[in-house]
Amino acid sequence: DRYAAIFQRAEQQYGVPAGILLAFWALETDYGAVQGDFNTLNALMTLSHDCRRPGLFQPQVIAALELFEHGDFDPARTKGAWAGEVGMVQMLPEDIIAHGVDGNGDGHVKLKETPEDVIMTAAKFIQSLGWRAGEPWLKEVALPTRMPLDKSGLDQGMTTADWLNMGVTFRDGSSPAGPLPADLLLPQGKDGPAFLAFPNFDVYLEWNKSFIYTPSAAYFATRLAGAE
C-alpha cells in the first residue's frame, strides 16, 4: 500500500505487475531485512580470482568501480551476498548499471535502502529478461483421473489448448485456451499441486535457475495478485 504509486508506475513503464516484484523482493531479502553481510568488493575480487567463473565476475569488479565513481557503491562499507549481489533484490553491479532506475529522483540508484529505486530497477530488469506484459506466468490446475504424465516437465511443446483437450481445468475457473505454450509442473509429484507454466515462467528461471526457488516465487506472485 505504501508504494502503490511506484508499483503502478513500474507496471505502466515495464509491464511487470506488483505481485511479481513483491515476490522477488520477499524471497531475495525478506523485503530488505536480510541483504547479506559479505563485503561486496572482497566477494567480487575473490570470485574473480577463483578458477571456476572468472569471466563472469571480473567484469563485475569493473562495474562496481563504475558505481563507486557515481557515488552508488562504497568499497569499504557496501555489503551483500557471498556471490557479490547487492541490495533488496540482490543484483550484480553490471546489471545495476544496465538496468538501474532512479525511482525517487535523487540522482542515484540505491538498491540497499531506497524502495522506489528497487521497484523500478527490478521491473526494468525483469522486462529485459523477456517478460511478456499481460500474459500469465503460472496457474494452478486440476488434473483428470488417470492423467498421462509423460508430457509433464519443461519444454514439452504443449499448448494451453492441448492441456484443455486432455481434461485439465483451471482451478480459478478461467479458460485461457489457444496456442499459448504451457508446461505442466508437478513440483511435489503426481499427488501434489499441479500448475501450468507459461512463457513468462522462463523469466523466473532466468532470474534464478533453482527449480525450488522458481515455482515458489511464481506461486507467491499469483497469491499476491489475488489467486486463492
mmCIF file of N, CA, C and O in Angstrom, residues 145-184:
data_model
loop_
_atom_site.group_PDB
_atom_site.id
_atom_site.type_symbol
_atom_site.label_atom_id
_atom_site.label_comp_id
_atom_site.label_asym_id
_atom_site.label_seq_id
_atom_site.Cartn_x
_atom_site.Cartn_y
_atom_site.Cartn_z
ATOM 1 N N THR A 145 -8.737 -37.703 -13.787
ATOM 2 C CA THR A 145 -8.350 -39.028 -13.304
ATOM 3 C C THR A 145 -7.572 -39.776 -14.387
ATOM 4 O O THR A 145 -7.875 -39.688 -15.568
ATOM 5 N N ARG A 146 -6.541 -40.469 -13.966
ATOM 6 C CA ARG A 146 -5.684 -41.240 -14.887
ATOM 7 C C ARG A 146 -5.023 -40.353 -15.933
ATOM 8 O O ARG A 146 -4.851 -40.737 -17.091
ATOM 9 N N MET A 147 -4.689 -39.164 -15.525
ATOM 10 C CA MET A 147 -3.987 -38.239 -16.421
ATOM 11 C C MET A 147 -2.629 -38.824 -16.811
ATOM 12 O O MET A 147 -1.822 -39.175 -15.945
ATOM 13 N N PRO A 148 -2.324 -38.976 -18.116
ATOM 14 C CA PRO A 148 -0.979 -39.421 -18.513
ATOM 15 C C PRO A 148 0.036 -38.312 -18.222
ATOM 16 O O PRO A 148 -0.160 -37.164 -18.612
ATOM 17 N N LEU A 149 1.088 -38.660 -17.513
ATOM 18 C CA LEU A 149 2.031 -37.646 -17.035
ATOM 19 C C LEU A 149 3.339 -37.619 -17.818
ATOM 20 O O LEU A 149 4.285 -36.946 -17.421
ATOM 21 N N ASP A 150 3.398 -38.339 -18.930
ATOM 22 C CA ASP A 150 4.646 -38.370 -19.685
ATOM 23 C C ASP A 150 4.968 -37.042 -20.340
ATOM 24 O O ASP A 150 6.104 -36.814 -20.768
ATOM 25 N N LYS A 151 3.962 -36.149 -20.429
ATOM 26 C CA LYS A 151 4.202 -34.839 -21.029
ATOM 27 C C LYS A 151 4.485 -33.759 -19.982
ATOM 28 O O LYS A 151 4.609 -32.582 -20.318
ATOM 29 N N SER A 152 4.551 -34.140 -18.710
ATOM 30 C CA SER A 152 4.846 -33.139 -17.685
ATOM 31 C C SER A 152 6.320 -32.757 -17.745
ATOM 32 O O SER A 152 7.154 -33.481 -18.283
ATOM 33 N N GLY A 153 6.643 -31.592 -17.168
ATOM 34 C CA GLY A 153 8.013 -31.093 -17.207
ATOM 35 C C GLY A 153 8.152 -29.960 -18.202
ATOM 36 O O GLY A 153 7.226 -29.624 -18.950
ATOM 37 N N LEU A 154 9.317 -29.362 -18.211
ATOM 38 C CA LEU A 154 9.557 -28.183 -19.045
ATOM 39 C C LEU A 154 9.849 -28.561 -20.494
ATOM 40 O O LEU A 154 10.370 -29.643 -20.771
ATOM 41 N N ASP A 155 9.501 -27.635 -21.389
ATOM 42 C CA ASP A 155 9.876 -27.725 -22.806
ATOM 43 C C ASP A 155 9.352 -28.981 -23.495
ATOM 44 O O ASP A 155 10.067 -29.659 -24.246
ATOM 45 N N GLN A 156 8.073 -29.288 -23.270
ATOM 46 C CA GLN A 156 7.460 -30.456 -23.893
ATOM 47 C C GLN A 156 6.703 -30.106 -25.176
ATOM 48 O O GLN A 156 6.157 -30.990 -25.834
ATOM 49 N N GLY A 157 6.625 -28.826 -25.516
ATOM 50 C CA GLY A 157 5.986 -28.436 -26.761
ATOM 51 C C GLY A 157 4.470 -28.449 -26.735
ATOM 52 O O GLY A 157 3.833 -28.496 -27.793
ATOM 53 N N MET A 158 3.880 -28.393 -25.554
ATOM 54 C CA MET A 158 2.428 -28.402 -25.429
ATOM 55 C C MET A 158 1.896 -26.965 -25.365
ATOM 56 O O MET A 158 2.615 -26.021 -25.039
ATOM 57 N N THR A 159 0.588 -26.830 -25.681
ATOM 58 C CA THR A 159 -0.070 -25.533 -25.571
ATOM 59 C C THR A 159 -1.226 -25.642 -24.577
ATOM 60 O O THR A 159 -1.638 -26.741 -24.187
ATOM 61 N N THR A 160 -1.766 -24.476 -24.202
ATOM 62 C CA THR A 160 -2.919 -24.466 -23.308
ATOM 63 C C THR A 160 -4.065 -25.285 -23.892
ATOM 64 O O THR A 160 -4.724 -26.060 -23.184
ATOM 65 N N ALA A 161 -4.321 -25.124 -25.181
ATOM 66 C CA ALA A 161 -5.398 -25.872 -25.829
ATOM 67 C C ALA A 161 -5.177 -27.375 -25.731
ATOM 68 O O ALA A 161 -6.123 -28.145 -25.519
ATOM 69 N N ASP A 162 -3.925 -27.818 -25.876
ATOM 70 C CA ASP A 162 -3.622 -29.242 -25.760
ATOM 71 C C ASP A 162 -4.023 -29.774 -24.386
ATOM 72 O O ASP A 162 -4.639 -30.844 -24.271
ATOM 73 N N TRP A 163 -3.680 -29.015 -23.344
ATOM 74 C CA TRP A 163 -3.979 -29.463 -21.977
ATOM 75 C C TRP A 163 -5.489 -29.473 -21.728
ATOM 76 O O TRP A 163 -6.012 -30.392 -21.088
ATOM 77 N N LEU A 164 -6.186 -28.462 -22.217
ATOM 78 C CA LEU A 164 -7.637 -28.430 -22.041
ATOM 79 C C LEU A 164 -8.288 -29.615 -22.740
ATOM 80 O O LEU A 164 -9.243 -30.213 -22.225
ATOM 81 N N ASN A 165 -7.778 -29.972 -23.910
ATOM 82 C CA ASN A 165 -8.325 -31.124 -24.645
ATOM 83 C C ASN A 165 -8.097 -32.436 -23.901
ATOM 84 O O ASN A 165 -8.833 -33.416 -24.101
ATOM 85 N N MET A 166 -7.075 -32.458 -23.036
ATOM 86 C CA MET A 166 -6.785 -33.652 -22.245
ATOM 87 C C MET A 166 -7.562 -33.677 -20.940
ATOM 88 O O MET A 166 -7.417 -34.620 -20.149
ATOM 89 N N GLY A 167 -8.373 -32.648 -20.687
ATOM 90 C CA GLY A 167 -9.204 -32.641 -19.499
ATOM 91 C C GLY A 167 -8.679 -31.827 -18.337
ATOM 92 O O GLY A 167 -9.269 -31.844 -17.248
ATOM 93 N N VAL A 168 -7.578 -31.121 -18.535
ATOM 94 C CA VAL A 168 -7.045 -30.249 -17.484
ATOM 95 C C VAL A 168 -7.962 -29.035 -17.336
ATOM 96 O O VAL A 168 -8.438 -28.476 -18.336
ATOM 97 N N THR A 169 -8.225 -28.628 -16.111
ATOM 98 C CA THR A 169 -9.067 -27.453 -15.859
ATOM 99 C C THR A 169 -8.338 -26.494 -14.929
ATOM 100 O O THR A 169 -7.528 -26.911 -14.087
ATOM 101 N N PHE A 170 -8.642 -25.217 -15.080
ATOM 102 C CA PHE A 170 -8.023 -24.194 -14.232
ATOM 103 C C PHE A 170 -8.825 -24.045 -12.944
ATOM 104 O O PHE A 170 -10.050 -23.901 -12.969
ATOM 105 N N ARG A 171 -8.145 -24.048 -11.830
ATOM 106 C CA ARG A 171 -8.827 -24.011 -10.542
ATOM 107 C C ARG A 171 -9.539 -22.680 -10.290
ATOM 108 O O ARG A 171 -10.464 -22.619 -9.481
ATOM 109 N N ASP A 172 -9.086 -21.614 -10.973
ATOM 110 C CA ASP A 172 -9.748 -20.324 -10.787
ATOM 111 C C ASP A 172 -10.934 -20.137 -11.727
ATOM 112 O O ASP A 172 -11.548 -19.073 -11.764
ATOM 113 N N GLY A 173 -11.256 -21.168 -12.509
ATOM 114 C CA GLY A 173 -12.401 -21.103 -13.395
ATOM 115 C C GLY A 173 -12.147 -20.441 -14.730
ATOM 116 O O GLY A 173 -13.035 -20.383 -15.582
ATOM 117 N N SER A 174 -10.941 -19.942 -14.959
ATOM 118 C CA SER A 174 -10.630 -19.289 -16.238
ATOM 119 C C SER A 174 -10.386 -20.350 -17.305
ATOM 120 O O SER A 174 -10.256 -21.537 -17.012
ATOM 121 N N SER A 175 -10.318 -19.894 -18.532
ATOM 122 C CA SER A 175 -10.042 -20.828 -19.626
ATOM 123 C C SER A 175 -9.222 -20.139 -20.706
ATOM 124 O O SER A 175 -9.717 -19.877 -21.799
ATOM 125 N N PRO A 176 -7.953 -19.795 -20.394
ATOM 126 C CA PRO A 176 -7.106 -19.138 -21.397
ATOM 127 C C PRO A 176 -6.644 -20.120 -22.466
ATOM 128 O O PRO A 176 -5.494 -20.540 -22.505
ATOM 129 N N ALA A 177 -7.568 -20.535 -23.296
ATOM 130 C CA ALA A 177 -7.244 -21.514 -24.337
ATOM 131 C C ALA A 177 -6.421 -20.866 -25.441
ATOM 132 O O ALA A 177 -6.139 -19.672 -25.418
ATOM 133 N N GLY A 178 -6.065 -21.653 -26.418
ATOM 134 C CA GLY A 178 -5.342 -21.123 -27.558
ATOM 135 C C GLY A 178 -3.932 -21.663 -27.650
ATOM 136 O O GLY A 178 -3.567 -22.624 -26.982
ATOM 137 N N PRO A 179 -3.111 -21.022 -28.481
ATOM 138 C CA PRO A 179 -1.788 -21.563 -28.776
ATOM 139 C C PRO A 179 -0.695 -21.174 -27.778
ATOM 140 O O PRO A 179 0.474 -21.446 -28.008
ATOM 141 N N LEU A 180 -1.055 -20.525 -26.645
ATOM 142 C CA LEU A 180 -0.031 -20.107 -25.696
ATOM 143 C C LEU A 180 0.714 -21.332 -25.170
ATOM 144 O O LEU A 180 0.099 -22.260 -24.638
ATOM 145 N N PRO A 181 2.052 -21.397 -25.320
ATOM 146 C CA PRO A 181 2.798 -22.543 -24.802
ATOM 147 C C PRO A 181 2.570 -22.706 -23.301
ATOM 148 O O PRO A 181 2.470 -21.718 -22.570
ATOM 149 N N ALA A 182 2.484 -23.943 -22.851
ATOM 150 C CA ALA A 182 2.228 -24.206 -21.436
ATOM 151 C C ALA A 182 2.843 -25.539 -21.045
ATOM 152 O O ALA A 182 2.648 -26.552 -21.733
ATOM 153 N N ASP A 183 3.602 -25.535 -19.940
ATOM 154 C CA ASP A 183 4.217 -26.745 -19.420
ATOM 155 C C ASP A 183 3.536 -27.146 -18.117
ATOM 156 O O ASP A 183 3.190 -26.289 -17.295
ATOM 157 N N LEU A 184 3.360 -28.444 -17.927
ATOM 158 C CA LEU A 184 2.756 -28.960 -16.706
ATOM 159 C C LEU A 184 3.845 -29.191 -15.662
ATOM 160 O O LEU A 184 4.758 -29.985 -15.872
#
